[in-house]
Amino acid sequence: MIDLNWEEEPVGDRYNLDWLVSVDDHVIEPPDVWQSRVPTKFRDRAPRLVNDGTSEFWHYEDLRIPTPGIAAVAGKSREHFSPDPVPYSEMRPGCYDPVARLEDMDRAGILASMCFPTFPRFCGQMFHEGEDKDLSLLCVQAYNDWMIDEWCGAAPGRFIPLMIIPLWDPQLAVKEIGRCAEKGARGLCFSENPVRLGLPSVHDRNRYWDPVWAAAEEASIIVCMHQGSASYRQATSDDAPQLVTMAWAIGTMSSGALLDWLFSPVFHRFPGLKIALSEGGIGWIPYYLERAEQILDKQRFWAAEDGHKLDRQGNVVARVSMEIDPLTLDVRQLFRDHVYGCFIDDQAGLALLDIVGGDNVMIETDYPHSDSTWPHSIEYAHKQLEGLDDETKYKLLRGNAERLYRFTPDTPPARTG
Amino acid sequence: MIDLNWEEEPVGDRYNLDWLVSVDDHVIEPPDVWQSRVPTKFRDRAPRLVNDGTSEFWHYEDLRIPTPGIAAVAGKSREHFSPDPVPYSEMRPGCYDPVARLEDMDRAGILASMCFPTFPRFCGQMFHEGEDKDLSLLCVQAYNDWMIDEWCGAAPGRFIPLMIIPLWDPQLAVKEIGRCAEKGARGLCFSENPVRLGLPSVHDRNRYWDPVWAAAEEASIIVCMHQGSASYRQATSDDAPQLVTMAWAIGTMSSGALLDWLFSPVFHRFPGLKIALSEGGIGWIPYYLERAEQILDKQRFWAAEDGHKLDRQGNVVARVSMEIDPLTLDVRQLFRDHVYGCFIDDQAGLALLDIVGGDNVMIETDYPHSDSTWPHSIEYAHKQLEGLDDETKYKLLRGNAERLYRFTPDTPPARTG
């Protein structure tokens, strides 16, 4: 159980800048997560790890899903990165073992870490796609129990609990949020574009997601949208090199998510709700905030969908169902009040930190993925943050994350790195 | 005819910063562009302006295409912007009359202007979509003749000639490039994503576009890709407000175009070729250049499509058909040598000008579109450029455009604005 008594950000004569809190790392779930938790009758269709001698994969319902090598590269040099499946025996134990992870965190100056799922995918969409939704719900609950009780439970002052939700049923999601909030959950995984998962958008007029937002707001649970959580990467063309698709993906999908939320009615209906653009980068944010303001400034009189309909003389002849009023919309203020940008390595974004906002940015280390700064995370962070004042460094390294996630980490251990 | 003898950028004791050269404005083609130029037998299917008493539209083949109001808002306040069709009688004459345009340019401090087409769309894709390709070619030629001889011919030291090409036939395009280069063309309109127009990508293994690049390189013609020239705007969802789609469009499509070119073999095969991201903005460029470098740094050993195939031990077992070597690719140098970013109003990009590069950026005024800074273009430009040194201001306002397009404008007239 996580201590719910969050303390004010520590201030003193000087800031401890030797450690960081990473709001985006990843677990590779150990083989027993589901098998030891779902009732016996579901076990043959719940995720179980199979090694048939030639390959290793998760068997779930009728699917066989290996762990891609690129998801577990910690300790490997980039010449050895590969998307080919990797068995647990070739992974660094920190991928799946919280005690080994703590050693790796100590080495890299990572005081606390919030971890996203691997087999369930970044917002648990694997279970949303499951055929047997009774099993899906059990799998969501099993993951959350394991994440909160076992992974975070191994060192409650070092791991920030992040839950997944049953995306296919908002009422079930509300129950699961309540259940996990009781156990200390601080964030929930959501999709950067639920439409790509066959789910309603954040603009949905039927307010499909409202119960989820209400529950998250009530429990002060942060809505975390990890890049890739739409299970969709657009290619510019079929014959474009994969490198183009990879370089394009994060900024493009995350900017779409940001604009969706800023122009949706959600923040207006749930003023306490906060979102994090996990592994979304920050360098693109100033451009898109500015562009959103320009579009509003120049087009809001006519382009609000179903909104201000003008006659030829510019008189408003109809003003209908757009739920927010574009004439008073202040996207920059909404960003400040509700959105947190997250970066691993982002020179452009840090150079424009005044625009993004020093209170709205958090650092990530992305262990054990290929974009990770591990094992040199804290040293690398200081290289990036050079020139900022100590208070701002502290906010980006720890302070903003600790405040947003109401998390008081353990007193830093002696550095081993 | 445009003077082909380009002179070195003028330098002296001080720079004349009273005027700018805009590399993105628009013409609304006058009614006679095609009717007075195509042979008689084609005239009933060539574009002709029809006003049937209730509406005004272009009739071309079997299509009826009005001019959207949003494409001709010069002189209107934003409360009156509307996408509803607008007749010529309600447009400011500067939209379609070069002499009236010059007066408007004088008023706003616009010393020279390069104009994109309206009815043919931003890269002439209207004629690519035409059914009768004999007529299409005649229409392309008629547009180019009108643009170079009449529009630019009205003031050869004030208008930079920009041509369209027959996209459907590279050999015809080569001929048209040669023909127009003789008459002074300095740029050609291309698509930010030709795949969306049913055409091969810049990665095409059959090198569909190579003759075009060779001809453009030979004639020092700049490849200009205007935002929207793929005739495609992605929406995040069907129910997202139109404002989201509009705010997302430019950065997203232009960044895809930039990455396509940087990872294509084109710049390596045509080292003299240069491209401009017309109305593409610049604020997103630092983030995507950095991201491209990160992806290369970490993923190039395995992710080059069909490229470096590694075995489990990291040995290269195959190294095949990716035409460029990702191990030596320097995207930032390619950008410096080949790419020009263009901005109307871009605080984020100007704040990171050192990263984008002061030699690689040009200003635009976008007359008569809704994003235009007209009639306060030069004043607005100076507000944006505040804090830069005079040499850099001069480069952004004029110098880079004059050098890139080999264009020596008239000696500035007395300002009337």
Short mmCIF file of N, CA and C in Angstrom, two decimals, chain A residues 70 78-87 90 193 195-196 201 203-204 232 234 236-244 246-248 250-252 255-256 259-260 263 280 283-284 286-288 290-292 294-299 301-305 309-310 312-314 322 326 345-348 351-352 355 370-372, chain B residues 70 78-87 90 193 195-196 201 203-204 232 234 236-244 246-248 250-252 255-256 259-260 263 280 283-284 286-288 290-292 294-305 309-310 312-314 322 326 345-348 351-352 355 370-372:
data_model
loop_
_atom_site.label_atom_id
_atom_site.label_comp_id
_atom_site.label_asym_id
_atom_site.label_seq_id
_atom_site.Cartn_x
_atom_site.Cartn_y
_atom_site.Cartn_z
N ILE A 70 12.89 -5.43 -29.02
CA ILE A 70 13.08 -3.99 -28.87
C ILE A 70 12.46 -3.47 -27.57
N ARG A 78 23.31 -0.78 -28.94
CA ARG A 78 22.32 -0.57 -30.01
C ARG A 78 22.58 -1.44 -31.23
N GLU A 79 23.82 -1.89 -31.40
CA GLU A 79 24.09 -2.81 -32.51
C GLU A 79 23.33 -4.12 -32.32
N HIS A 80 22.91 -4.40 -31.10
CA HIS A 80 22.20 -5.66 -30.83
C HIS A 80 20.70 -5.47 -30.67
N PHE A 81 20.20 -4.25 -30.85
CA PHE A 81 18.76 -4.04 -30.79
C PHE A 81 18.11 -4.81 -31.95
N SER A 82 16.99 -5.43 -31.66
CA SER A 82 16.29 -6.18 -32.71
C SER A 82 14.83 -6.34 -32.35
N PRO A 83 13.96 -6.26 -33.34
CA PRO A 83 12.54 -6.49 -33.06
C PRO A 83 12.21 -7.98 -32.94
N ASP A 84 13.15 -8.85 -33.24
CA ASP A 84 12.88 -10.28 -33.14
C ASP A 84 12.51 -10.65 -31.71
N PRO A 85 11.66 -11.66 -31.56
CA PRO A 85 11.23 -12.07 -30.22
C PRO A 85 12.42 -12.37 -29.31
N VAL A 86 12.26 -12.04 -28.04
CA VAL A 86 13.32 -12.31 -27.07
C VAL A 86 12.73 -13.13 -25.92
N PRO A 87 13.41 -14.20 -25.53
CA PRO A 87 12.93 -14.98 -24.37
C PRO A 87 13.39 -14.33 -23.07
N GLU A 90 17.04 -14.21 -22.00
CA GLU A 90 17.99 -13.26 -22.61
C GLU A 90 17.72 -11.81 -22.20
N ASN A 193 -5.43 7.72 -28.87
CA ASN A 193 -6.56 7.86 -29.78
C ASN A 193 -7.44 6.62 -29.71
N VAL A 195 -10.26 5.97 -30.82
CA VAL A 195 -10.97 5.64 -32.05
C VAL A 195 -10.24 4.54 -32.82
N ARG A 196 -8.91 4.56 -32.77
CA ARG A 196 -8.11 3.54 -33.45
C ARG A 196 -8.26 2.17 -32.81
N SER A 201 -14.34 8.54 -29.25
CA SER A 201 -13.33 9.58 -29.05
C SER A 201 -13.63 10.38 -27.79
N HIS A 203 -14.41 13.30 -27.92
CA HIS A 203 -15.45 14.26 -28.32
C HIS A 203 -16.85 13.65 -28.28
N ASP A 204 -16.91 12.37 -27.98
CA ASP A 204 -18.16 11.62 -28.09
C ASP A 204 -19.35 12.36 -27.46
N TYR A 232 -1.38 2.28 -33.42
CA TYR A 232 -1.48 2.79 -34.78
C TYR A 232 -0.31 3.71 -35.06
N GLN A 234 0.99 5.75 -38.39
CA GLN A 234 0.75 6.05 -39.79
C GLN A 234 2.06 6.07 -40.56
N THR A 236 3.87 7.45 -44.17
CA THR A 236 3.63 8.42 -45.23
C THR A 236 3.31 7.70 -46.54
N SER A 237 3.91 6.52 -46.74
CA SER A 237 3.61 5.72 -47.93
C SER A 237 4.00 4.27 -47.62
N ASP A 238 3.51 3.37 -48.44
CA ASP A 238 3.83 1.96 -48.21
C ASP A 238 5.31 1.67 -48.39
N ASP A 239 5.96 2.45 -49.24
CA ASP A 239 7.37 2.17 -49.52
C ASP A 239 8.33 3.10 -48.76
N ALA A 240 7.79 3.86 -47.81
CA ALA A 240 8.67 4.70 -47.00
C ALA A 240 9.48 3.81 -46.06
N PRO A 241 10.76 4.14 -45.84
CA PRO A 241 11.54 3.35 -44.88
C PRO A 241 10.89 3.38 -43.50
N GLN A 242 11.04 2.30 -42.78
CA GLN A 242 10.48 2.21 -41.45
C GLN A 242 10.98 3.34 -40.55
N LEU A 243 12.18 3.84 -40.84
CA LEU A 243 12.74 4.93 -40.04
C LEU A 243 11.88 6.19 -40.12
N VAL A 244 11.27 6.44 -41.28
CA VAL A 244 10.37 7.58 -41.41
C VAL A 244 9.17 7.41 -40.48
N MET A 246 8.89 5.63 -37.85
CA MET A 246 9.28 5.71 -36.44
C MET A 246 9.56 7.15 -36.01
N ALA A 247 10.22 7.91 -36.88
CA ALA A 247 10.56 9.29 -36.50
C ALA A 247 9.32 10.18 -36.48
N TRP A 248 8.32 9.80 -37.26
CA TRP A 248 7.10 10.60 -37.39
C TRP A 248 6.10 10.32 -36.28
N ILE A 250 5.70 9.62 -32.83
CA ILE A 250 5.38 10.16 -31.51
C ILE A 250 4.84 11.59 -31.60
N GLY A 251 5.57 12.47 -32.27
CA GLY A 251 5.12 13.86 -32.35
C GLY A 251 3.76 13.98 -33.00
N THR A 252 3.53 13.15 -34.00
CA THR A 252 2.28 13.24 -34.75
C THR A 252 1.09 12.73 -33.93
N SER A 255 0.58 14.95 -30.71
CA SER A 255 0.01 16.27 -31.00
C SER A 255 -1.48 16.14 -31.31
N GLY A 256 -1.86 15.07 -32.00
CA GLY A 256 -3.27 14.82 -32.25
C GLY A 256 -4.04 14.64 -30.94
N LEU A 259 -4.37 18.08 -29.15
CA LEU A 259 -5.39 18.94 -29.76
C LEU A 259 -6.79 18.39 -29.48
N ASP A 260 -6.94 17.06 -29.56
CA ASP A 260 -8.24 16.46 -29.23
C ASP A 260 -8.71 16.92 -27.85
N PHE A 263 -9.55 20.77 -27.47
CA PHE A 263 -10.78 21.21 -28.14
C PHE A 263 -11.99 20.37 -27.74
N GLY A 280 5.56 11.25 -24.92
CA GLY A 280 5.07 12.04 -26.04
C GLY A 280 6.08 13.07 -26.54
N GLY A 283 9.09 18.80 -27.58
CA GLY A 283 9.61 19.77 -28.54
C GLY A 283 8.58 20.27 -29.54
N TRP A 284 7.53 19.50 -29.76
CA TRP A 284 6.50 19.89 -30.72
C TRP A 284 5.40 20.72 -30.05
N PRO A 286 5.25 23.66 -28.25
CA PRO A 286 5.10 25.11 -28.49
C PRO A 286 4.50 25.42 -29.86
N TYR A 287 4.96 24.69 -30.89
CA TYR A 287 4.41 24.94 -32.23
C TYR A 287 2.91 24.69 -32.26
N TYR A 288 2.45 23.56 -31.70
CA TYR A 288 1.03 23.22 -31.81
C TYR A 288 0.15 24.08 -30.92
N GLU A 290 0.76 27.21 -30.34
CA GLU A 290 0.70 28.45 -31.11
C GLU A 290 -0.25 28.28 -32.30
N ARG A 291 -0.15 27.15 -32.96
CA ARG A 291 -1.01 26.91 -34.13
C ARG A 291 -2.48 26.82 -33.70
N ALA A 292 -2.72 26.17 -32.58
CA ALA A 292 -4.10 26.08 -32.09
C ALA A 292 -4.65 27.48 -31.81
N GLN A 294 -3.67 30.25 -33.28
CA GLN A 294 -3.86 30.94 -34.57
C GLN A 294 -5.16 30.50 -35.23
N ILE A 295 -5.40 29.20 -35.21
CA ILE A 295 -6.62 28.69 -35.83
C ILE A 295 -7.85 29.24 -35.10
N LEU A 296 -7.78 29.24 -33.78
CA LEU A 296 -8.88 29.81 -33.01
C LEU A 296 -9.08 31.27 -33.35
N ASP A 297 -7.96 32.00 -33.37
CA ASP A 297 -8.03 33.44 -33.60
C ASP A 297 -8.70 33.75 -34.93
N LYS A 298 -8.32 32.98 -35.96
CA LYS A 298 -8.78 33.34 -37.31
C LYS A 298 -10.00 32.57 -37.79
N GLN A 299 -10.19 31.34 -37.30
CA GLN A 299 -11.24 30.50 -37.88
C GLN A 299 -12.41 30.23 -36.95
N PHE A 301 -14.80 31.81 -35.93
CA PHE A 301 -16.14 32.34 -36.21
C PHE A 301 -16.95 31.44 -37.13
N TRP A 302 -16.25 30.65 -37.93
CA TRP A 302 -17.02 29.80 -38.85
C TRP A 302 -16.72 28.32 -38.70
N ALA A 303 -15.52 27.96 -38.19
CA ALA A 303 -15.09 26.57 -38.35
C ALA A 303 -15.46 25.65 -37.19
N ALA A 304 -15.98 26.20 -36.13
CA ALA A 304 -16.41 25.32 -35.05
C ALA A 304 -17.50 24.41 -35.61
N GLU A 305 -17.21 23.15 -35.65
CA GLU A 305 -18.12 22.20 -36.31
C GLU A 305 -19.53 22.34 -35.74
N LYS A 309 -22.60 29.46 -37.43
CA LYS A 309 -22.95 29.50 -38.85
C LYS A 309 -23.30 30.94 -39.17
N LEU A 310 -22.55 31.52 -40.13
CA LEU A 310 -22.75 32.93 -40.45
C LEU A 310 -23.46 33.08 -41.78
N ARG A 312 -23.93 35.67 -45.24
CA ARG A 312 -22.96 36.37 -46.08
C ARG A 312 -22.49 37.69 -45.47
N GLN A 313 -23.34 38.28 -44.68
CA GLN A 313 -22.97 39.55 -44.07
C GLN A 313 -22.21 39.35 -42.76
N GLY A 314 -22.00 38.09 -42.40
CA GLY A 314 -21.23 37.82 -41.20
C GLY A 314 -22.09 37.76 -39.95
N MET A 322 -21.73 22.61 -30.89
CA MET A 322 -20.37 22.46 -30.36
C MET A 322 -20.44 22.76 -28.86
N PRO A 326 -15.90 28.33 -28.87
CA PRO A 326 -14.57 28.68 -29.37
C PRO A 326 -14.25 30.17 -29.21
N ASP A 345 14.50 12.84 -23.84
CA ASP A 345 15.70 13.40 -24.47
C ASP A 345 15.15 14.40 -25.49
N ASP A 346 15.17 15.70 -25.16
CA ASP A 346 14.40 16.63 -25.97
C ASP A 346 14.98 18.04 -25.90
N GLN A 347 16.01 18.26 -26.68
CA GLN A 347 16.72 19.53 -26.70
C GLN A 347 15.78 20.67 -27.13
N ALA A 348 14.98 20.42 -28.15
CA ALA A 348 14.08 21.45 -28.68
C ALA A 348 13.07 21.89 -27.62
N ALA A 351 14.67 23.84 -24.76
CA ALA A 351 15.05 25.20 -25.17
C ALA A 351 13.83 26.13 -25.13
N LEU A 352 12.66 25.57 -25.25
CA LEU A 352 11.42 26.37 -25.22
C LEU A 352 10.62 26.09 -23.94
N ILE A 355 7.85 28.29 -22.79
CA ILE A 355 6.56 28.20 -23.48
C ILE A 355 5.78 26.98 -23.00
N SER A 370 14.25 0.90 -26.09
CA SER A 370 15.42 1.32 -26.87
C SER A 370 15.69 2.81 -26.78
N ASP A 371 14.69 3.61 -26.39
CA ASP A 371 14.93 5.04 -26.23
C ASP A 371 15.49 5.39 -24.85
N SER A 372 15.72 4.39 -24.03
CA SER A 372 16.11 4.64 -22.64
C SER A 372 17.47 5.32 -22.52
N ILE B 70 -12.87 31.24 -48.06
CA ILE B 70 -11.71 31.29 -47.17
C ILE B 70 -10.41 31.51 -47.97
N ARG B 78 -12.02 38.92 -39.64
CA ARG B 78 -12.19 37.47 -39.43
C ARG B 78 -13.62 37.07 -39.09
N GLU B 79 -14.39 38.00 -38.58
CA GLU B 79 -15.79 37.70 -38.33
C GLU B 79 -16.54 37.38 -39.62
N HIS B 80 -15.96 37.80 -40.76
CA HIS B 80 -16.61 37.58 -42.04
C HIS B 80 -15.97 36.45 -42.84
N PHE B 81 -14.94 35.79 -42.29
CA PHE B 81 -14.36 34.64 -43.00
C PHE B 81 -15.42 33.55 -43.13
N SER B 82 -15.45 32.92 -44.29
CA SER B 82 -16.42 31.85 -44.50
C SER B 82 -15.94 30.93 -45.61
N PRO B 83 -16.17 29.65 -45.44
CA PRO B 83 -15.81 28.71 -46.51
C PRO B 83 -16.83 28.70 -47.64
N ASP B 84 -17.94 29.40 -47.47
CA ASP B 84 -18.95 29.43 -48.53
C ASP B 84 -18.36 30.04 -49.80
N PRO B 85 -18.83 29.59 -50.95
CA PRO B 85 -18.31 30.10 -52.21
C PRO B 85 -18.38 31.62 -52.28
N VAL B 86 -17.38 32.20 -52.95
CA VAL B 86 -17.36 33.64 -53.09
C VAL B 86 -17.22 33.99 -54.57
N PRO B 87 -18.05 34.91 -55.08
CA PRO B 87 -17.90 35.33 -56.48
C PRO B 87 -16.80 36.39 -56.61
N GLU B 90 -17.13 39.86 -55.17
CA GLU B 90 -16.99 40.13 -53.74
C GLU B 90 -15.54 39.98 -53.27
N ASN B 193 2.70 15.07 -50.30
CA ASN B 193 2.63 13.60 -50.30
C ASN B 193 1.92 13.12 -51.56
N VAL B 195 1.58 10.32 -52.83
CA VAL B 195 0.85 9.06 -52.68
C VAL B 195 -0.64 9.32 -52.48
N ARG B 196 -0.96 10.40 -51.78
CA ARG B 196 -2.37 10.75 -51.54
C ARG B 196 -3.06 11.21 -52.82
N SER B 201 5.61 7.66 -54.44
CA SER B 201 6.25 8.45 -53.38
C SER B 201 7.66 8.85 -53.79
N HIS B 203 10.11 7.77 -52.41
CA HIS B 203 10.95 6.59 -52.17
C HIS B 203 10.86 5.59 -53.32
N ASP B 204 10.05 5.88 -54.30
CA ASP B 204 9.73 4.92 -55.36
C ASP B 204 10.99 4.25 -55.94
N TYR B 232 -5.19 16.27 -48.67
CA TYR B 232 -5.52 15.32 -47.61
C TYR B 232 -5.27 15.95 -46.25
N GLN B 234 -5.82 14.72 -42.35
CA GLN B 234 -6.28 13.66 -41.48
C GLN B 234 -7.07 14.23 -40.31
N THR B 236 -8.45 13.32 -36.39
CA THR B 236 -8.20 12.37 -35.30
C THR B 236 -9.39 11.43 -35.14
N SER B 237 -10.58 11.95 -35.40
CA SER B 237 -11.79 11.12 -35.34
C SER B 237 -12.87 11.79 -36.17
N ASP B 238 -13.91 11.04 -36.50
CA ASP B 238 -14.99 11.61 -37.30
C ASP B 238 -15.73 12.71 -36.54
N ASP B 239 -15.74 12.61 -35.23
CA ASP B 239 -16.51 13.60 -34.47
C ASP B 239 -15.63 14.68 -33.85
N ALA B 240 -14.35 14.72 -34.23
CA ALA B 240 -13.49 15.81 -33.74
C ALA B 240 -13.91 17.13 -34.38
N PRO B 241 -13.88 18.22 -33.62
CA PRO B 241 -14.21 19.52 -34.23
C PRO B 241 -13.24 19.82 -35.38
N GLN B 242 -13.74 20.51 -36.36
CA GLN B 242 -12.92 20.88 -37.51
C GLN B 242 -11.69 21.67 -37.08
N LEU B 243 -11.79 22.38 -35.96
CA LEU B 243 -10.65 23.16 -35.47
C LEU B 243 -9.46 22.26 -35.15
N VAL B 244 -9.71 21.06 -34.66
CA VAL B 244 -8.63 20.10 -34.38
C VAL B 244 -7.93 19.73 -35.68
N MET B 246 -7.83 21.32 -38.45
CA MET B 246 -7.11 22.46 -39.01
C MET B 246 -5.81 22.74 -38.26
N ALA B 247 -5.86 22.65 -36.94
CA ALA B 247 -4.66 22.96 -36.15
C ALA B 247 -3.60 21.86 -36.30
N TRP B 248 -4.05 20.65 -36.62
CA TRP B 248 -3.14 19.50 -36.72
C TRP B 248 -2.49 19.42 -38.10
N ILE B 250 -1.04 21.25 -40.75
CA ILE B 250 0.20 21.71 -41.38
C ILE B 250 1.42 21.04 -40.78
N GLY B 251 1.55 21.10 -39.46
CA GLY B 251 2.73 20.51 -38.84
C GLY B 251 2.85 19.03 -39.13
N THR B 252 1.72 18.36 -39.15
CA THR B 252 1.73 16.92 -39.34
C THR B 252 2.08 16.54 -40.77
N SER B 255 5.74 17.76 -41.63
CA SER B 255 6.79 16.96 -40.99
C SER B 255 6.92 15.61 -41.69
N GLY B 256 5.81 15.04 -42.13
CA GLY B 256 5.88 13.80 -42.90
C GLY B 256 6.65 14.00 -44.20
N LEU B 259 10.45 14.36 -43.38
CA LEU B 259 11.07 13.06 -43.07
C LEU B 259 11.17 12.20 -44.32
N ASP B 260 10.13 12.21 -45.14
CA ASP B 260 10.19 11.46 -46.40
C ASP B 260 11.44 11.84 -47.19
N PHE B 263 14.91 10.89 -45.59
CA PHE B 263 15.23 9.46 -45.59
C PHE B 263 15.12 8.84 -46.98
N GLY B 280 4.60 25.64 -44.52
CA GLY B 280 4.75 24.48 -43.65
C GLY B 280 5.01 24.84 -42.19
N GLY B 283 8.15 25.84 -36.53
CA GLY B 283 8.25 25.54 -35.10
C GLY B 283 8.38 24.06 -34.78
N TRP B 284 7.93 23.20 -35.67
CA TRP B 284 8.01 21.76 -35.44
C TRP B 284 9.33 21.17 -35.94
N PRO B 286 12.70 21.75 -35.34
CA PRO B 286 13.74 21.29 -34.40
C PRO B 286 13.40 19.96 -33.73
N TYR B 287 12.14 19.80 -33.33
CA TYR B 287 11.76 18.54 -32.70
C TYR B 287 11.96 17.36 -33.65
N TYR B 288 11.49 17.50 -34.89
CA TYR B 288 11.55 16.35 -35.81
C TYR B 288 12.96 16.06 -36.29
N GLU B 290 15.59 16.47 -34.43
CA GLU B 290 16.17 15.79 -33.28
C GLU B 290 15.65 14.36 -33.20
N ARG B 291 14.36 14.20 -33.42
CA ARG B 291 13.77 12.86 -33.35
C ARG B 291 14.33 11.96 -34.45
N ALA B 292 14.51 12.51 -35.64
CA ALA B 292 15.09 11.73 -36.74
C ALA B 292 16.50 11.26 -36.36
N GLN B 294 17.61 10.81 -33.30
CA GLN B 294 17.50 9.79 -32.24
C GLN B 294 17.16 8.43 -32.82
N ILE B 295 16.21 8.42 -33.73
CA ILE B 295 15.80 7.16 -34.35
C ILE B 295 16.98 6.55 -35.11
N LEU B 296 17.68 7.38 -35.85
CA LEU B 296 18.85 6.89 -36.57
C LEU B 296 19.88 6.34 -35.60
N ASP B 297 20.14 7.12 -34.54
CA ASP B 297 21.17 6.73 -33.58
C ASP B 297 20.87 5.37 -32.99
N LYS B 298 19.60 5.15 -32.64
CA LYS B 298 19.27 3.94 -31.88
C LYS B 298 18.73 2.80 -32.71
N GLN B 299 18.10 3.10 -33.83
CA GLN B 299 17.39 2.04 -34.57
C GLN B 299 17.99 1.71 -35.93
N ARG B 300 19.02 2.44 -36.32
CA ARG B 300 19.47 2.26 -37.70
C ARG B 300 20.07 0.89 -37.97
N PHE B 301 20.48 0.19 -36.91
CA PHE B 301 21.12 -1.10 -37.15
C PHE B 301 20.13 -2.16 -37.59
N TRP B 302 18.88 -1.98 -37.21
CA TRP B 302 17.91 -3.01 -37.57
C TRP B 302 16.73 -2.48 -38.38
N ALA B 303 16.38 -1.20 -38.22
CA ALA B 303 15.08 -0.76 -38.71
C ALA B 303 15.08 -0.22 -40.13
N ALA B 304 16.26 -0.07 -40.72
CA ALA B 304 16.28 0.36 -42.11
C ALA B 304 15.55 -0.71 -42.92
N GLU B 305 14.46 -0.32 -43.51
CA GLU B 305 13.61 -1.29 -44.20
C GLU B 305 14.41 -2.10 -45.21
N LYS B 309 19.97 -6.52 -41.64
CA LYS B 309 19.30 -7.62 -40.97
C LYS B 309 20.36 -8.29 -40.10
N LEU B 310 20.08 -8.34 -38.79
CA LEU B 310 21.07 -8.88 -37.86
C LEU B 310 20.65 -10.27 -37.39
N ARG B 312 20.94 -13.07 -34.09
CA ARG B 312 20.75 -12.89 -32.64
C ARG B 312 21.98 -12.33 -31.95
N GLN B 313 23.12 -12.61 -32.51
CA GLN B 313 24.37 -12.13 -31.92
C GLN B 313 24.71 -10.71 -32.40
N GLY B 314 23.86 -10.17 -33.24
CA GLY B 314 24.10 -8.81 -33.70
C GLY B 314 24.97 -8.76 -34.93
N MET B 322 17.91 -1.00 -49.10
CA MET B 322 17.69 0.41 -48.77
C MET B 322 18.76 1.20 -49.51
N PRO B 326 21.89 4.00 -43.70
CA PRO B 326 21.51 4.71 -42.47
C PRO B 326 22.69 4.86 -41.50
N ASP B 345 3.96 33.15 -39.34
CA ASP B 345 3.73 33.64 -37.98
C ASP B 345 4.12 32.47 -37.09
N ASP B 346 5.32 32.51 -36.49
CA ASP B 346 5.83 31.29 -35.87
C ASP B 346 6.82 31.62 -34.76
N GLN B 347 6.28 31.92 -33.61
CA GLN B 347 7.09 32.29 -32.46
C GLN B 347 8.01 31.15 -32.03
N ALA B 348 7.49 29.95 -32.03
CA ALA B 348 8.27 28.79 -31.58
C ALA B 348 9.46 28.56 -32.49
N ALA B 351 12.13 31.27 -32.14
CA ALA B 351 12.88 31.14 -30.89
C ALA B 351 13.96 30.07 -31.01
N LEU B 352 13.79 29.13 -31.92
CA LEU B 352 14.78 28.07 -32.14
C LEU B 352 15.47 28.24 -33.50
N ILE B 355 18.61 26.42 -34.38
CA ILE B 355 18.51 25.00 -34.73
C ILE B 355 18.01 24.84 -36.16
N SER B 370 -6.64 33.22 -45.26
CA SER B 370 -7.06 33.61 -43.91
C SER B 370 -5.89 33.69 -42.93
N ASP B 371 -4.77 33.01 -43.23
CA ASP B 371 -3.62 33.11 -42.32
C ASP B 371 -2.74 34.33 -42.63
N SER B 372 -3.15 35.13 -43.59
CA SER B 372 -2.30 36.23 -44.04
C SER B 372 -2.07 37.29 -42.97
#
